[in-house]
Coordinates of C-alpha atoms and ligand atoms in Angstrom, one line a residue:
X1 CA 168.7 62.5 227.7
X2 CA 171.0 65.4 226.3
X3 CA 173.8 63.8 228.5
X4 CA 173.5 60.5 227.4
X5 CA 173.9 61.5 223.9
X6 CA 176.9 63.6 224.8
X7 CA 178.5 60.9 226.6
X8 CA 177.7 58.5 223.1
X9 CA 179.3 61.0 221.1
X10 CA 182.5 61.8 223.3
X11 CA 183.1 57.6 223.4
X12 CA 183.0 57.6 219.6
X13 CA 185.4 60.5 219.6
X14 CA 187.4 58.5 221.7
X15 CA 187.3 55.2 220.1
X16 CA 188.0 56.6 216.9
X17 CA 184.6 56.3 215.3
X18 CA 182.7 58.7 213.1
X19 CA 179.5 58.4 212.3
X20 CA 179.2 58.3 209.0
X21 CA 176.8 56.4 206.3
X22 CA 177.5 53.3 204.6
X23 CA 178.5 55.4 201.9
X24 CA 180.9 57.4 203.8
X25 CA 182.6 54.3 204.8
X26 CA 182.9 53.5 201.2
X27 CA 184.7 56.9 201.0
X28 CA 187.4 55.7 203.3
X29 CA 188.2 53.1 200.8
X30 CA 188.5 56.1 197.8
X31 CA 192.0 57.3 196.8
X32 CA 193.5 60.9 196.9
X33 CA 195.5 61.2 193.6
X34 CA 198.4 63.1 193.8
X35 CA 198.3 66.5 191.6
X36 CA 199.3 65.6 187.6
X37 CA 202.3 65.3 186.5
X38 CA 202.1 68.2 183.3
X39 CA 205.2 67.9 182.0
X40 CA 207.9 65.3 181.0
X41 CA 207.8 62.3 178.6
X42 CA 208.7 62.8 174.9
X43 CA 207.4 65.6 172.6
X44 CA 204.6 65.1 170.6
X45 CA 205.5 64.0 167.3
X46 CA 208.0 61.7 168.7
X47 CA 205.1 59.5 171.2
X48 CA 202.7 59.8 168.0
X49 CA 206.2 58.3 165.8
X50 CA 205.9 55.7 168.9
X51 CA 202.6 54.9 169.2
X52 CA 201.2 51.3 169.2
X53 CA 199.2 48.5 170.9
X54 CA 201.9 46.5 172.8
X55 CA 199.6 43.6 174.8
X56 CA 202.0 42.0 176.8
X57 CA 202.1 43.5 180.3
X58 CA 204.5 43.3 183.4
X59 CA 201.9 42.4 186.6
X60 CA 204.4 45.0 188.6
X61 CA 201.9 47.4 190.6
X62 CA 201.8 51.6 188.6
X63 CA 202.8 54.2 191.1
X64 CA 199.9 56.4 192.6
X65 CA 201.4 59.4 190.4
X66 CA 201.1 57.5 187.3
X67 CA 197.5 56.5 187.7
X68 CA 196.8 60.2 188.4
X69 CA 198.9 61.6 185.5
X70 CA 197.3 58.5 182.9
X71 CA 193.8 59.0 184.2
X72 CA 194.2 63.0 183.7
X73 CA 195.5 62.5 180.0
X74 CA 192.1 60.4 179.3
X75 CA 189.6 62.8 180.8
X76 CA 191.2 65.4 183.4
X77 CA 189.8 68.9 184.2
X78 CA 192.6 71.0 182.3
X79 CA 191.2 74.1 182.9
X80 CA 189.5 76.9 185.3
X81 CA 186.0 76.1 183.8
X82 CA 186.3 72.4 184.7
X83 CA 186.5 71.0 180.8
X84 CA 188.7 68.6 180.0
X85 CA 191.5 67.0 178.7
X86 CA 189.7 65.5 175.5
X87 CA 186.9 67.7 173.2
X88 CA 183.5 66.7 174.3
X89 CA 179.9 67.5 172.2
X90 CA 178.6 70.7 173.9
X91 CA 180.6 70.4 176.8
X92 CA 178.6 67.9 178.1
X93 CA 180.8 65.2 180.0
X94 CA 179.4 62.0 178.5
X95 CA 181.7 59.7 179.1
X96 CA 183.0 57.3 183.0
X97 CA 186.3 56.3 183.3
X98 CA 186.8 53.2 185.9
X99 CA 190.1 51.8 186.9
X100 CA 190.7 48.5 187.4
X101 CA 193.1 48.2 190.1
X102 CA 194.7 45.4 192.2
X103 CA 192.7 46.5 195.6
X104 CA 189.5 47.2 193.3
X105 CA 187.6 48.6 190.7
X106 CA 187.2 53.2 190.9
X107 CA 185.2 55.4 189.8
X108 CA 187.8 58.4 188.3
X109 CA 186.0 61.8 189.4
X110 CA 187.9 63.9 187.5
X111 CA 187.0 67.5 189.2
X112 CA 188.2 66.2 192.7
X113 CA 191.1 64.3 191.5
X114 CA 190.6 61.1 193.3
X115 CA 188.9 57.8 192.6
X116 CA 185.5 56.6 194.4
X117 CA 185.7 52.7 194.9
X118 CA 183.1 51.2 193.3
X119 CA 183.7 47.4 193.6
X120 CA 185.6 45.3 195.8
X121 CA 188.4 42.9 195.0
X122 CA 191.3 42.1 192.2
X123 CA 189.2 42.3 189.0
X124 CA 192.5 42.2 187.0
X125 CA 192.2 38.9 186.3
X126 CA 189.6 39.6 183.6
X127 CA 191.6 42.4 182.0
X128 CA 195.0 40.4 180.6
X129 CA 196.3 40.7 184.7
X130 CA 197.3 44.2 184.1
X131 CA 198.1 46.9 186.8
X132 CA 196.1 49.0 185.4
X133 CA 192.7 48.9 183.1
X134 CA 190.4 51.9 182.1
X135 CA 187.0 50.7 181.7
X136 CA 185.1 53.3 179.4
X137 CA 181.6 53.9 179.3
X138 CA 178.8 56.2 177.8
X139 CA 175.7 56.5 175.9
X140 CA 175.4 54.0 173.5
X141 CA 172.5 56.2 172.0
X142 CA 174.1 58.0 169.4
X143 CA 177.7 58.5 168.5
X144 CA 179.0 60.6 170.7
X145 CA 179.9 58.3 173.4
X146 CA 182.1 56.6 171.1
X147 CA 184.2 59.9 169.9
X148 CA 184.5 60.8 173.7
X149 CA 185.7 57.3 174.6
X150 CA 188.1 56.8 171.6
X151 CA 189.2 60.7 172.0
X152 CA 190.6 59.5 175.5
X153 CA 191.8 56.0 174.5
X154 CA 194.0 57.8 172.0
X155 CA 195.5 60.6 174.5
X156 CA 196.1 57.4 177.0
X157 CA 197.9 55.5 174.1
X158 CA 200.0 58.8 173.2
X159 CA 200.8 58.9 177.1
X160 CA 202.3 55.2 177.2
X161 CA 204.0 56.0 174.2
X162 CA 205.6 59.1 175.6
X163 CA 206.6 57.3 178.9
X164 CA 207.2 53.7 177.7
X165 CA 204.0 52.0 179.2
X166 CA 202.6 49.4 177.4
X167 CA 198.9 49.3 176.3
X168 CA 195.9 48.1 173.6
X169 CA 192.5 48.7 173.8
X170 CA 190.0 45.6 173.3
X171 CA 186.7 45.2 172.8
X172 CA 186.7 42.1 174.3
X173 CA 186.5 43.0 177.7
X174 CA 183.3 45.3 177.6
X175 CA 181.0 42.5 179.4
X176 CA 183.1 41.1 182.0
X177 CA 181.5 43.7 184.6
X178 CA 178.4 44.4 182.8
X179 CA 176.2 43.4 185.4
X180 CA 178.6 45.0 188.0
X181 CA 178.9 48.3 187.0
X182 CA 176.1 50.1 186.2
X183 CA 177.4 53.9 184.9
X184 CA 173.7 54.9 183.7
X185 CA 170.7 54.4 181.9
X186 CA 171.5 53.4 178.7
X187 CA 175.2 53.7 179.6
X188 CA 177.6 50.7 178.7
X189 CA 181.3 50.1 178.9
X190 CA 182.6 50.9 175.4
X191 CA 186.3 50.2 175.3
X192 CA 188.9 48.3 177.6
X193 CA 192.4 49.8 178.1
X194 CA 195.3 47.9 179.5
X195 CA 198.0 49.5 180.8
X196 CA 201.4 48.4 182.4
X197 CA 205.7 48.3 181.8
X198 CA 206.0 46.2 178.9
X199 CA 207.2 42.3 179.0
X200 CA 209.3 41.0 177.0
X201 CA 211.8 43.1 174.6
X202 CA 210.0 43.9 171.7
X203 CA 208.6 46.7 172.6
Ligands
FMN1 C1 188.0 50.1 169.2 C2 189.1 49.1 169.2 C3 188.9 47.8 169.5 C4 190.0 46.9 169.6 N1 189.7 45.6 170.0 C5 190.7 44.8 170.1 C6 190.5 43.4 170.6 O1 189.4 43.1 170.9 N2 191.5 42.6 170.8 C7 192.8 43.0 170.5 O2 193.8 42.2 170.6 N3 193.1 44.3 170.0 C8 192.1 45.1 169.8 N4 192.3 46.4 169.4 C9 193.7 46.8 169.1 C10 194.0 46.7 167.6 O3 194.1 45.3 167.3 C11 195.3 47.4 167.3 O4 195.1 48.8 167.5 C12 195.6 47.1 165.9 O5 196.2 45.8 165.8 C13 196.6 48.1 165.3 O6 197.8 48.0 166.0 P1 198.5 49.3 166.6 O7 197.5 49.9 167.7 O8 199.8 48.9 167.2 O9 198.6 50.3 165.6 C14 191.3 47.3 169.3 C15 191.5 48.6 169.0 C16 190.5 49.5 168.9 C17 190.7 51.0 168.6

C-alpha cells in the first residue's frame, strides 16, 4: 500500500503535477507584482497643478511595473506595521481593490504584493476598454467606505497625473460585476477607475 502511494507520488513528480486544491490551481493563475516603483514622476504640487479626469483611453496593454506601482499608490502597505498608502478609520482596512485586466479580473492583496485572480476573461469591455480598471469596494454601512475609496481614487488620479496616464472615475460602472464579485457582506463596489496612455492630444 505504502509503495503504491510512493510510486503515485514520484509519477506526479515526474509528470510535473502537484497536488494542490482547486484553489491552489487558481493561485497559478495570480500575478507576482514587481516591487513599487517609489520614486520618479513629477513633484507634488506640479501632478496636483495637473490633475484631471481625461476619459479617452489608448487600449495598449500597462506594463506589470505600472500596475504594481498604481495599485500601491491606491492602497499599498507603506510601512513596517503593514498600514497603508491612504489614512484608514482606526486602522481598519475597509476597503478591496480589483483590477480589471485583459487576462481577467484580481483581487490586489496588498501585504503580499500580488493579485489573486478572481474571475476569468476580458471584462474590459464594460469599463470604457481600458488596460486597466480599479474596481473599489467597501461597507456601504456608514461612511467610511466611501472616504477610504475616494482617499485612494484621489492618490491614483495624482499618480496618472504625475506620469501622464489618463483616468476618471465613474459611477457608472459599479453594477456591471455586481453579481460577480462578491467582496463581503454588505460590501459593494463604490467607485470605477479607468486607467490607460491617453488618446487623442488634448490631454
Ligand atoms: C464619485 C465620482 C463619480 C463620478 N462619476 C462619473 C460618471 O459616472 N461619469 C463620468 O463621466 N464621470 C464621472 N466622474 C468624473 C467627474 O465627472 C469629473 O471628475 C468632473 O467632470 C470634474 O472633472 P475633473 O476630474 O477633470 O476635475 C465622477 C467623479 C467622482 C469623484
Amino acid at each position: 500500500m505504502k509503495r503504491s502511494l510512493l510510486f503515485v507520488l514520484a509519477l506526479c513528480l515526474a509528470l510535473g503535477f502537484s497536488l494542490v486544491s482547486p484553489m491552489g490551481e487558481a493561485r497559478a493563475q495570480d500575478i507576482n507584482l514587481p516591487e513599487p516603483t517609489k520614486t520618479g514622476g513629477l513633484p507634488i504640487m506640479e501632478s496636483l497643478a495637473k490633475r484631471k479626469s481625461f476619459r479617452n483611453v489608448r487600449p495598449e496593454a500597462l506594463s506589470v511595473q505600472q500596475i504594481s506601482d498604481i495599485l500601491w499608490a491606491a492602497f499599498g502597505v507603506n510601512r513596517p506595521d503593514g498600514k497603508r498608502t491612504i489614512p484608514t478609520s482606526h486602522g481598519n482596512n475597509e476597503l478591496a481593490v480589483y483590477a480589471v485586466l485583459a487576462s481577467g479580473v484580481y483581487l490586489y492583496d496588498a501585504p503580499n504584493n500580488k493579485l489573486i485572480k478572481v474571475l476569468n476573461g476580458d471584462r474590459s469591455g464594460d469599463f470604457r476598454g481600458a488596460p486597466l480598471t480599479l474596481l473599489f469596494a467597501s461597507t456601504a454601512n456608514g461612511p467610511v467606505g466611501g472616504f477610504h475609496v475616494g482617499s485612494a481614487y484621489q492618490n491614483v488620479g495624482l499618480y496618472c497625473a504625475a506620469n501622464q496616464l489618463a483616468n476618471v472615475v465613474t459611477t457608472t460602472g459599479v453594477a456591471a460585476l455586481k453579481d460577480e464579485l462578491k467582496p463581503d457582506n454588505d460590501w459593494i463596489i463604490l467607485a470605477v477607475q479607468s486607467i490607460g496612455y491617453p488618446a487623442g492630444s488634448d490631454f
